[in-house]
Amino acid sequence: MRSYGSTGCLLLGLFSLLMLLNTASAVLRCWRCSTDVSNGEFCNDPFQPDGISEQQRYWSYVNCTYSVGVKSVNARPVCKKLVQEVYGKRVISRSCFYEDMDDPADKCANDQTSSYIKTVYCRTCTTDGCNGAGGASPWAVLLVLPLLLAAFRQTCK
């Protein structure tokens, strides 16, 4: 097996770490769509963004940075997936949302709605595209990290 030396191993390790942490960028991108609009069928479950046009992708995969209208300095942008029954019809929506960092994890699912709206599922997340099909979860990074460490030990002896 080829040895890269200490400098090569350090660079390889740094590059791998940067690739794993690339979801921690300052810009959060989320899917924005709803099944109750005429061209929103791709928003349904299972989520299928591969079948949409580039124009739909441009308008549906959006940058969710802080907005001027955010009232709390403690707010952060998150991606949100919401499943509701509105007058008995199932509606799935995916969007950008701003939540207070002090809010409990289940706040989204427990928000009050009108009597004709029943929230079936609600989840917020903080990685690019996490309210759709793409995006690695933090758990996936934790699973891959030991494998990378073992590979570095073998390669960088």
mmCIF file of N, CA and C in Angstrom, residues 11-139:
data_model
loop_
_atom_site.group_PDB
_atom_site.id
_atom_site.type_symbol
_atom_site.label_atom_id
_atom_site.label_comp_id
_atom_site.label_asym_id
_atom_site.label_seq_id
_atom_site.Cartn_x
_atom_site.Cartn_y
_atom_site.Cartn_z
ATOM 1 N N LEU A 11 -3.109 16.818 4.505
ATOM 2 C CA LEU A 11 -3.919 17.448 3.462
ATOM 3 C C LEU A 11 -5.124 16.582 3.094
ATOM 4 N N LEU A 12 -4.904 15.282 2.975
ATOM 5 C CA LEU A 12 -5.992 14.366 2.665
ATOM 6 C C LEU A 12 -7.046 14.389 3.761
ATOM 7 N N GLY A 13 -6.616 14.409 5.018
ATOM 8 C CA GLY A 13 -7.540 14.472 6.147
ATOM 9 C C GLY A 13 -8.332 15.767 6.176
ATOM 10 N N LEU A 14 -7.666 16.890 5.944
ATOM 11 C CA LEU A 14 -8.345 18.189 5.929
ATOM 12 C C LEU A 14 -9.368 18.266 4.803
ATOM 13 N N PHE A 15 -8.982 17.767 3.635
ATOM 14 C CA PHE A 15 -9.903 17.772 2.496
ATOM 15 C C PHE A 15 -11.141 16.936 2.807
ATOM 16 N N SER A 16 -10.940 15.763 3.378
ATOM 17 C CA SER A 16 -12.071 14.881 3.716
ATOM 18 C C SER A 16 -12.982 15.532 4.756
ATOM 19 N N LEU A 17 -12.390 16.166 5.749
ATOM 20 C CA LEU A 17 -13.182 16.837 6.771
ATOM 21 C C LEU A 17 -14.000 17.981 6.172
ATOM 22 N N LEU A 18 -13.403 18.748 5.285
ATOM 23 C CA LEU A 18 -14.135 19.833 4.629
ATOM 24 C C LEU A 18 -15.289 19.299 3.798
ATOM 25 N N MET A 19 -15.090 18.171 3.137
ATOM 26 C CA MET A 19 -16.162 17.581 2.345
ATOM 27 C C MET A 19 -17.319 17.130 3.244
ATOM 28 N N LEU A 20 -17.007 16.591 4.409
ATOM 29 C CA LEU A 20 -18.051 16.161 5.330
ATOM 30 C C LEU A 20 -18.819 17.332 5.916
ATOM 31 N N LEU A 21 -18.130 18.423 6.149
ATOM 32 C CA LEU A 21 -18.750 19.564 6.813
ATOM 33 C C LEU A 21 -19.298 20.605 5.855
ATOM 34 N N ASN A 22 -19.345 20.311 4.561
ATOM 35 C CA ASN A 22 -19.777 21.318 3.599
ATOM 36 C C ASN A 22 -21.226 21.734 3.784
ATOM 37 N N THR A 23 -22.002 20.990 4.572
ATOM 38 C CA THR A 23 -23.388 21.388 4.807
ATOM 39 C C THR A 23 -23.485 22.515 5.828
ATOM 40 N N ALA A 24 -22.392 22.869 6.480
ATOM 41 C CA ALA A 24 -22.433 23.910 7.503
ATOM 42 C C ALA A 24 -22.129 25.282 6.923
ATOM 43 N N SER A 25 -22.490 25.496 5.675
ATOM 44 C CA SER A 25 -22.218 26.782 5.049
ATOM 45 C C SER A 25 -23.187 27.837 5.578
ATOM 46 N N ALA A 26 -22.899 29.089 5.284
ATOM 47 C CA ALA A 26 -23.711 30.193 5.783
ATOM 48 C C ALA A 26 -25.047 30.295 5.059
ATOM 49 N N VAL A 27 -25.163 29.682 3.900
ATOM 50 C CA VAL A 27 -26.391 29.741 3.117
ATOM 51 C C VAL A 27 -27.100 28.395 3.216
ATOM 52 N N LEU A 28 -28.364 28.428 3.571
ATOM 53 C CA LEU A 28 -29.175 27.224 3.646
ATOM 54 C C LEU A 28 -30.122 27.198 2.457
ATOM 55 N N ARG A 29 -30.129 26.088 1.732
ATOM 56 C CA ARG A 29 -31.032 25.938 0.589
ATOM 57 C C ARG A 29 -32.100 24.905 0.937
ATOM 58 N N CYS A 30 -33.355 25.269 0.683
ATOM 59 C CA CYS A 30 -34.484 24.396 1.006
ATOM 60 C C CYS A 30 -35.413 24.272 -0.196
ATOM 61 N N TRP A 31 -36.170 23.179 -0.207
ATOM 62 C CA TRP A 31 -37.211 23.022 -1.216
ATOM 63 C C TRP A 31 -38.414 23.849 -0.801
ATOM 64 N N ARG A 32 -39.041 24.492 -1.792
ATOM 65 C CA ARG A 32 -40.247 25.298 -1.561
ATOM 66 C C ARG A 32 -41.293 24.881 -2.594
ATOM 67 N N CYS A 33 -42.299 24.162 -2.133
ATOM 68 C CA CYS A 33 -43.350 23.695 -3.037
ATOM 69 C C CYS A 33 -44.553 23.262 -2.219
ATOM 70 N N SER A 34 -45.657 22.989 -2.898
ATOM 71 C CA SER A 34 -46.861 22.526 -2.217
ATOM 72 C C SER A 34 -47.696 21.697 -3.192
ATOM 73 N N THR A 35 -48.303 20.649 -2.679
ATOM 74 C CA THR A 35 -49.118 19.786 -3.542
ATOM 75 C C THR A 35 -50.463 20.412 -3.895
ATOM 76 N N ASP A 36 -50.837 21.496 -3.256
ATOM 77 C CA ASP A 36 -52.131 22.103 -3.559
ATOM 78 C C ASP A 36 -52.065 23.198 -4.625
ATOM 79 N N VAL A 37 -50.959 23.263 -5.367
ATOM 80 C CA VAL A 37 -50.871 24.169 -6.510
ATOM 81 C C VAL A 37 -50.796 23.328 -7.785
ATOM 82 N N SER A 38 -51.122 23.932 -8.914
ATOM 83 C CA SER A 38 -51.272 23.174 -10.152
ATOM 84 C C SER A 38 -50.003 22.441 -10.603
ATOM 85 N N ASN A 39 -48.827 22.997 -10.384
ATOM 86 C CA ASN A 39 -47.598 22.337 -10.834
ATOM 87 C C ASN A 39 -46.796 21.743 -9.679
ATOM 88 N N GLY A 40 -47.446 21.442 -8.563
ATOM 89 C CA GLY A 40 -46.741 20.998 -7.376
ATOM 90 C C GLY A 40 -46.790 19.507 -7.110
ATOM 91 N N GLU A 41 -47.179 18.706 -8.088
ATOM 92 C CA GLU A 41 -47.285 17.262 -7.874
ATOM 93 C C GLU A 41 -45.952 16.641 -7.460
ATOM 94 N N PHE A 42 -44.819 17.191 -7.946
ATOM 95 C CA PHE A 42 -43.502 16.651 -7.580
ATOM 96 C C PHE A 42 -43.229 16.779 -6.079
ATOM 97 N N CYS A 43 -43.980 17.611 -5.390
ATOM 98 C CA CYS A 43 -43.788 17.871 -3.961
ATOM 99 C C CYS A 43 -44.350 16.752 -3.086
ATOM 100 N N ASN A 44 -45.126 15.867 -3.671
ATOM 101 C CA ASN A 44 -45.778 14.788 -2.940
ATOM 102 C C ASN A 44 -44.767 13.813 -2.360
ATOM 103 N N ASP A 45 -45.234 12.854 -1.580
ATOM 104 C CA ASP A 45 -44.388 11.765 -1.077
ATOM 105 C C ASP A 45 -44.609 10.536 -1.935
ATOM 106 N N PRO A 46 -43.596 9.854 -2.390
ATOM 107 C CA PRO A 46 -42.193 10.212 -2.184
ATOM 108 C C PRO A 46 -41.821 11.438 -3.013
ATOM 109 N N PHE A 47 -40.963 12.256 -2.426
ATOM 110 C CA PHE A 47 -40.516 13.494 -3.074
ATOM 111 C C PHE A 47 -39.690 13.151 -4.308
ATOM 112 N N GLN A 48 -40.031 13.752 -5.460
ATOM 113 C CA GLN A 48 -39.361 13.408 -6.711
ATOM 114 C C GLN A 48 -38.913 14.651 -7.472
ATOM 115 N N PRO A 49 -37.818 15.281 -7.041
ATOM 116 C CA PRO A 49 -37.357 16.494 -7.720
ATOM 117 C C PRO A 49 -36.686 16.216 -9.074
ATOM 118 N N ASP A 50 -36.366 14.953 -9.351
ATOM 119 C CA ASP A 50 -35.689 14.637 -10.612
ATOM 120 C C ASP A 50 -36.579 14.867 -11.830
ATOM 121 N N GLY A 51 -37.880 14.797 -11.664
ATOM 122 C CA GLY A 51 -38.794 14.939 -12.782
ATOM 123 C C GLY A 51 -39.225 16.361 -13.073
ATOM 124 N N ILE A 52 -38.636 17.350 -12.445
ATOM 125 C CA ILE A 52 -39.078 18.730 -12.674
ATOM 126 C C ILE A 52 -38.145 19.440 -13.646
ATOM 127 N N SER A 53 -38.660 20.481 -14.258
ATOM 128 C CA SER A 53 -37.871 21.263 -15.214
ATOM 129 C C SER A 53 -36.849 22.129 -14.484
ATOM 130 N N GLU A 54 -35.881 22.621 -15.224
ATOM 131 C CA GLU A 54 -34.880 23.522 -14.634
ATOM 132 C C GLU A 54 -35.538 24.793 -14.096
ATOM 133 N N GLN A 55 -36.564 25.267 -14.788
ATOM 134 C CA GLN A 55 -37.258 26.470 -14.324
ATOM 135 C C GLN A 55 -37.966 26.198 -12.996
ATOM 136 N N GLN A 56 -38.620 25.037 -12.864
ATOM 137 C CA GLN A 56 -39.255 24.686 -11.598
ATOM 138 C C GLN A 56 -38.215 24.547 -10.489
ATOM 139 N N ARG A 57 -37.069 23.928 -10.821
ATOM 140 C CA ARG A 57 -36.001 23.770 -9.828
ATOM 141 C C ARG A 57 -35.494 25.148 -9.378
ATOM 142 N N TYR A 58 -35.353 26.065 -10.319
ATOM 143 C CA TYR A 58 -34.881 27.412 -9.989
ATOM 144 C C TYR A 58 -35.797 28.074 -8.961
ATOM 145 N N TRP A 59 -37.106 27.919 -9.124
ATOM 146 C CA TRP A 59 -38.062 28.557 -8.228
ATOM 147 C C TRP A 59 -38.357 27.723 -6.982
ATOM 148 N N SER A 60 -38.004 26.426 -7.019
ATOM 149 C CA SER A 60 -38.377 25.536 -5.919
ATOM 150 C C SER A 60 -37.239 25.169 -4.972
ATOM 151 N N TYR A 61 -35.997 25.318 -5.403
ATOM 152 C CA TYR A 61 -34.854 25.019 -4.522
ATOM 153 C C TYR A 61 -34.198 26.352 -4.223
ATOM 154 N N VAL A 62 -34.531 26.939 -3.068
ATOM 155 C CA VAL A 62 -34.246 28.355 -2.828
ATOM 156 C C VAL A 62 -33.280 28.581 -1.670
ATOM 157 N N ASN A 63 -32.670 29.735 -1.694
ATOM 158 C CA ASN A 63 -31.770 30.201 -0.653
ATOM 159 C C ASN A 63 -32.617 30.723 0.507
ATOM 160 N N CYS A 64 -32.380 30.209 1.691
ATOM 161 C CA CYS A 64 -33.172 30.597 2.870
ATOM 162 C C CYS A 64 -32.314 31.365 3.867
ATOM 163 N N THR A 65 -31.880 32.530 3.486
ATOM 164 C CA THR A 65 -31.087 33.342 4.402
ATOM 165 C C THR A 65 -32.017 34.180 5.261
ATOM 166 N N TYR A 66 -31.447 34.818 6.265
ATOM 167 C CA TYR A 66 -32.264 35.650 7.144
ATOM 168 C C TYR A 66 -32.976 36.733 6.366
ATOM 169 N N SER A 67 -34.179 36.972 6.774
ATOM 170 C CA SER A 67 -35.031 37.947 6.119
ATOM 171 C C SER A 67 -35.148 39.193 6.988
ATOM 172 N N VAL A 68 -35.410 40.312 6.351
ATOM 173 C CA VAL A 68 -35.596 41.570 7.073
ATOM 174 C C VAL A 68 -36.793 41.462 8.016
ATOM 175 N N GLY A 69 -37.786 40.663 7.660
ATOM 176 C CA GLY A 69 -39.005 40.556 8.454
ATOM 177 C C GLY A 69 -38.889 39.673 9.687
ATOM 178 N N VAL A 70 -37.744 39.030 9.900
ATOM 179 C CA VAL A 70 -37.584 38.165 11.065
ATOM 180 C C VAL A 70 -37.525 39.037 12.309
ATOM 181 N N LYS A 71 -38.393 38.738 13.278
ATOM 182 C CA LYS A 71 -38.523 39.608 14.439
ATOM 183 C C LYS A 71 -37.530 39.319 15.552
ATOM 184 N N SER A 72 -37.040 38.105 15.661
ATOM 185 C CA SER A 72 -36.181 37.727 16.766
ATOM 186 C C SER A 72 -34.724 37.631 16.325
ATOM 187 N N VAL A 73 -33.829 38.139 17.141
ATOM 188 C CA VAL A 73 -32.401 37.991 16.842
ATOM 189 C C VAL A 73 -31.956 36.565 17.109
ATOM 190 N N ASN A 74 -32.800 35.794 17.790
ATOM 191 C CA ASN A 74 -32.501 34.418 18.125
ATOM 192 C C ASN A 74 -33.061 33.446 17.080
ATOM 193 N N ALA A 75 -33.605 33.975 15.985
ATOM 194 C CA ALA A 75 -34.194 33.139 14.940
ATOM 195 C C ALA A 75 -33.113 32.624 13.997
ATOM 196 N N ARG A 76 -33.359 31.448 13.468
ATOM 197 C CA ARG A 76 -32.442 30.877 12.475
ATOM 198 C C ARG A 76 -33.270 30.286 11.344
ATOM 199 N N PRO A 77 -32.700 30.292 10.134
ATOM 200 C CA PRO A 77 -33.429 29.700 9.014
ATOM 201 C C PRO A 77 -33.371 28.174 9.112
ATOM 202 N N VAL A 78 -34.464 27.535 8.773
ATOM 203 C CA VAL A 78 -34.552 26.078 8.731
ATOM 204 C C VAL A 78 -35.396 25.694 7.516
ATOM 205 N N CYS A 79 -35.258 24.453 7.104
ATOM 206 C CA CYS A 79 -36.141 23.892 6.088
ATOM 207 C C CYS A 79 -37.284 23.210 6.826
ATOM 208 N N LYS A 80 -38.467 23.256 6.235
ATOM 209 C CA LYS A 80 -39.641 22.711 6.913
ATOM 210 C C LYS A 80 -40.439 21.835 5.957
ATOM 211 N N LYS A 81 -40.860 20.680 6.449
ATOM 212 C CA LYS A 81 -41.803 19.829 5.717
ATOM 213 C C LYS A 81 -43.049 19.729 6.580
ATOM 214 N N LEU A 82 -44.195 20.005 5.967
ATOM 215 C CA LEU A 82 -45.459 20.039 6.683
ATOM 216 C C LEU A 82 -46.490 19.214 5.921
ATOM 217 N N VAL A 83 -47.126 18.282 6.608
ATOM 218 C CA VAL A 83 -48.217 17.499 6.031
ATOM 219 C C VAL A 83 -49.469 17.816 6.838
ATOM 220 N N GLN A 84 -50.492 18.307 6.129
ATOM 221 C CA GLN A 84 -51.734 18.675 6.791
ATOM 222 C C GLN A 84 -52.930 18.118 6.032
ATOM 223 N N GLU A 85 -54.018 17.979 6.724
ATOM 224 C CA GLU A 85 -55.300 17.694 6.097
ATOM 225 C C GLU A 85 -56.099 18.983 6.158
ATOM 226 N N VAL A 86 -56.395 19.541 4.991
ATOM 227 C CA VAL A 86 -57.139 20.797 4.892
ATOM 228 C C VAL A 86 -58.502 20.464 4.296
ATOM 229 N N TYR A 87 -59.541 20.628 5.072
ATOM 230 C CA TYR A 87 -60.895 20.196 4.678
ATOM 231 C C TYR A 87 -60.877 18.746 4.206
ATOM 232 N N GLY A 88 -60.088 17.899 4.869
ATOM 233 C CA GLY A 88 -60.029 16.479 4.542
ATOM 234 C C GLY A 88 -59.093 16.110 3.405
ATOM 235 N N LYS A 89 -58.506 17.089 2.730
ATOM 236 C CA LYS A 89 -57.584 16.813 1.624
ATOM 237 C C LYS A 89 -56.148 16.910 2.135
ATOM 238 N N ARG A 90 -55.331 15.907 1.812
ATOM 239 C CA ARG A 90 -53.930 15.880 2.238
ATOM 240 C C ARG A 90 -53.115 16.889 1.423
ATOM 241 N N VAL A 91 -52.402 17.768 2.125
ATOM 242 C CA VAL A 91 -51.563 18.793 1.484
ATOM 243 C C VAL A 91 -50.157 18.690 2.079
ATOM 244 N N ILE A 92 -49.177 18.536 1.204
ATOM 245 C CA ILE A 92 -47.775 18.500 1.625
ATOM 246 C C ILE A 92 -47.122 19.781 1.158
ATOM 247 N N SER A 93 -46.451 20.463 2.070
ATOM 248 C CA SER A 93 -45.718 21.665 1.691
ATOM 249 C C SER A 93 -44.304 21.596 2.254
ATOM 250 N N ARG A 94 -43.390 22.119 1.495
ATOM 251 C CA ARG A 94 -41.981 22.205 1.881
ATOM 252 C C ARG A 94 -41.598 23.668 1.725
ATOM 253 N N SER A 95 -40.854 24.206 2.705
ATOM 254 C CA SER A 95 -40.592 25.644 2.678
ATOM 255 C C SER A 95 -39.404 26.028 3.538
ATOM 256 N N CYS A 96 -39.040 27.302 3.410
ATOM 257 C CA CYS A 96 -38.107 27.937 4.333
ATOM 258 C C CYS A 96 -38.931 28.392 5.531
ATOM 259 N N PHE A 97 -38.305 28.400 6.671
ATOM 260 C CA PHE A 97 -39.007 28.798 7.875
ATOM 261 C C PHE A 97 -37.976 29.408 8.810
ATOM 262 N N TYR A 98 -38.403 30.241 9.710
ATOM 263 C CA TYR A 98 -37.502 30.816 10.703
ATOM 264 C C TYR A 98 -38.006 30.416 12.067
ATOM 265 N N GLU A 99 -37.183 29.679 12.812
ATOM 266 C CA GLU A 99 -37.598 29.252 14.137
ATOM 267 C C GLU A 99 -36.667 29.851 15.179
ATOM 268 N N ASP A 100 -37.203 30.031 16.350
ATOM 269 C CA ASP A 100 -36.424 30.528 17.465
ATOM 270 C C ASP A 100 -35.561 29.382 17.985
ATOM 271 N N MET A 101 -34.298 29.619 18.212
ATOM 272 C CA MET A 101 -33.389 28.570 18.668
ATOM 273 C C MET A 101 -33.791 27.996 20.025
ATOM 274 N N ASP A 102 -34.604 28.729 20.788
ATOM 275 C CA ASP A 102 -35.050 28.257 22.098
ATOM 276 C C ASP A 102 -36.346 27.448 22.036
ATOM 277 N N ASP A 103 -36.959 27.351 20.856
ATOM 278 C CA ASP A 103 -38.210 26.594 20.729
ATOM 279 C C ASP A 103 -37.971 25.102 20.955
ATOM 280 N N PRO A 104 -38.940 24.408 21.546
ATOM 281 C CA PRO A 104 -38.797 22.953 21.693
ATOM 282 C C PRO A 104 -38.818 22.280 20.316
ATOM 283 N N ALA A 105 -38.219 21.098 20.237
ATOM 284 C CA ALA A 105 -38.091 20.389 18.963
ATOM 285 C C ALA A 105 -39.440 20.075 18.320
ATOM 286 N N ASP A 106 -40.488 19.895 19.115
ATOM 287 C CA ASP A 106 -41.786 19.528 18.556
ATOM 288 C C ASP A 106 -42.726 20.720 18.359
ATOM 289 N N LYS A 107 -42.220 21.926 18.472
ATOM 290 C CA LYS A 107 -43.066 23.108 18.343
ATOM 291 C C LYS A 107 -43.791 23.146 17.000
ATOM 292 N N CYS A 108 -43.090 22.835 15.951
ATOM 293 C CA CYS A 108 -43.648 22.854 14.598
ATOM 294 C C CYS A 108 -44.919 22.004 14.519
ATOM 295 N N ALA A 109 -44.886 20.802 15.063
ATOM 296 C CA ALA A 109 -46.035 19.896 14.993
ATOM 297 C C ALA A 109 -47.168 20.324 15.926
ATOM 298 N N ASN A 110 -46.860 21.136 16.922
ATOM 299 C CA ASN A 110 -47.875 21.536 17.901
ATOM 300 C C ASN A 110 -48.395 22.951 17.718
ATOM 301 N N ASP A 111 -48.013 23.632 16.641
ATOM 302 C CA ASP A 111 -48.534 24.977 16.377
ATOM 303 C C ASP A 111 -50.051 24.923 16.191
ATOM 304 N N GLN A 112 -50.744 25.925 16.675
ATOM 305 C CA GLN A 112 -52.199 25.988 16.564
ATOM 306 C C GLN A 112 -52.605 26.309 15.132
ATOM 307 N N THR A 113 -53.645 25.641 14.666
ATOM 308 C CA THR A 113 -54.180 25.890 13.324
ATOM 309 C C THR A 113 -55.688 26.058 13.421
ATOM 310 N N SER A 114 -56.293 26.426 12.303
ATOM 311 C CA SER A 114 -57.751 26.544 12.250
ATOM 312 C C SER A 114 -58.391 25.174 12.430
ATOM 313 N N SER A 115 -59.656 25.162 12.774
ATOM 314 C CA SER A 115 -60.355 23.899 13.066
ATOM 315 C C SER A 115 -60.442 22.986 11.847
ATOM 316 N N TYR A 116 -60.408 23.543 10.638
ATOM 317 C CA TYR A 116 -60.509 22.724 9.423
ATOM 318 C C TYR A 116 -59.149 22.229 8.931
ATOM 319 N N ILE A 117 -58.076 22.529 9.686
ATOM 320 C CA ILE A 117 -56.728 22.087 9.324
ATOM 321 C C ILE A 117 -56.202 21.185 10.427
ATOM 322 N N LYS A 118 -55.792 19.989 10.040
ATOM 323 C CA LYS A 118 -55.205 19.044 10.997
ATOM 324 C C LYS A 118 -53.760 18.785 10.578
ATOM 325 N N THR A 119 -52.805 19.077 11.461
ATOM 326 C CA THR A 119 -51.400 18.810 11.172
ATOM 327 C C THR A 119 -51.122 17.331 11.433
ATOM 328 N N VAL A 120 -50.669 16.639 10.381
ATOM 329 C CA VAL A 120 -50.356 15.217 10.468
ATOM 330 C C VAL A 120 -48.880 15.023 10.795
ATOM 331 N N TYR A 121 -48.030 15.878 10.208
ATOM 332 C CA TYR A 121 -46.580 15.742 10.364
ATOM 333 C C TYR A 121 -45.951 17.107 10.142
ATOM 334 N N CYS A 122 -44.948 17.427 10.939
ATOM 335 C CA CYS A 122 -44.194 18.649 10.733
ATOM 336 C C CYS A 122 -42.786 18.443 11.268
ATOM 337 N N ARG A 123 -41.805 18.814 10.454
ATOM 338 C CA ARG A 123 -40.416 18.659 10.866
ATOM 339 C C ARG A 123 -39.594 19.795 10.281
ATOM 340 N N THR A 124 -38.655 20.299 11.067
ATOM 341 C CA THR A 124 -37.703 21.284 10.566
ATOM 342 C C THR A 124 -36.309 20.660 10.619
ATOM 343 N N CYS A 125 -35.429 21.146 9.746
ATOM 344 C CA CYS A 125 -34.067 20.627 9.685
ATOM 345 C C CYS A 125 -33.144 21.731 9.164
ATOM 346 N N THR A 126 -31.848 21.523 9.297
ATOM 347 C CA THR A 126 -30.908 22.616 9.029
ATOM 348 C C THR A 126 -29.818 22.291 8.016
ATOM 349 N N THR A 127 -30.020 21.290 7.158
ATOM 350 C CA THR A 127 -29.031 21.009 6.114
ATOM 351 C C THR A 127 -29.668 21.210 4.749
ATOM 352 N N ASP A 128 -28.869 21.543 3.765
ATOM 353 C CA ASP A 128 -29.371 21.814 2.417
ATOM 354 C C ASP A 128 -30.274 20.698 1.900
ATOM 355 N N GLY A 129 -31.462 21.071 1.457
ATOM 356 C CA GLY A 129 -32.386 20.130 0.847
ATOM 357 C C GLY A 129 -32.959 19.082 1.772
ATOM 358 N N CYS A 130 -32.798 19.248 3.068
ATOM 359 C CA CYS A 130 -33.219 18.207 4.015
ATOM 360 C C CYS A 130 -34.733 18.033 4.079
ATOM 361 N N ASN A 131 -35.509 18.980 3.571
ATOM 362 C CA ASN A 131 -36.959 18.820 3.582
ATOM 363 C C ASN A 131 -37.452 18.141 2.301
ATOM 364 N N GLY A 132 -36.513 17.570 1.560
ATOM 365 C CA GLY A 132 -36.835 16.808 0.362
ATOM 366 C C GLY A 132 -36.087 15.495 0.385
ATOM 367 N N ALA A 133 -35.705 15.035 -0.777
ATOM 368 C CA ALA A 133 -35.041 13.732 -0.874
ATOM 369 C C ALA A 133 -33.557 13.798 -0.577
ATOM 370 N N GLY A 134 -32.907 14.911 -0.901
ATOM 371 C CA GLY A 134 -31.455 14.984 -0.777
ATOM 372 C C GLY A 134 -30.996 15.454 0.574
ATOM 373 N N GLY A 135 -29.687 15.535 0.730
ATOM 374 C CA GLY A 135 -29.087 16.058 1.948
ATOM 375 C C GLY A 135 -28.732 14.971 2.924
ATOM 376 N N ALA A 136 -27.498 14.971 3.363
ATOM 377 C CA ALA A 136 -27.039 13.980 4.332
ATOM 378 C C ALA A 136 -27.409 14.447 5.732
ATOM 379 N N SER A 137 -27.827 13.519 6.542
ATOM 380 C CA SER A 137 -28.163 13.869 7.913
ATOM 381 C C SER A 137 -26.893 13.882 8.748
ATOM 382 N N PRO A 138 -26.925 14.547 9.904
ATOM 383 C CA PRO A 138 -25.758 14.515 10.794
ATOM 384 C C PRO A 138 -25.411 13.097 11.218
ATOM 385 N N TRP A 139 -26.399 12.209 11.294
ATOM 386 C CA TRP A 139 -26.133 10.817 11.677
ATOM 387 C C TRP A 139 -25.309 10.116 10.612
#
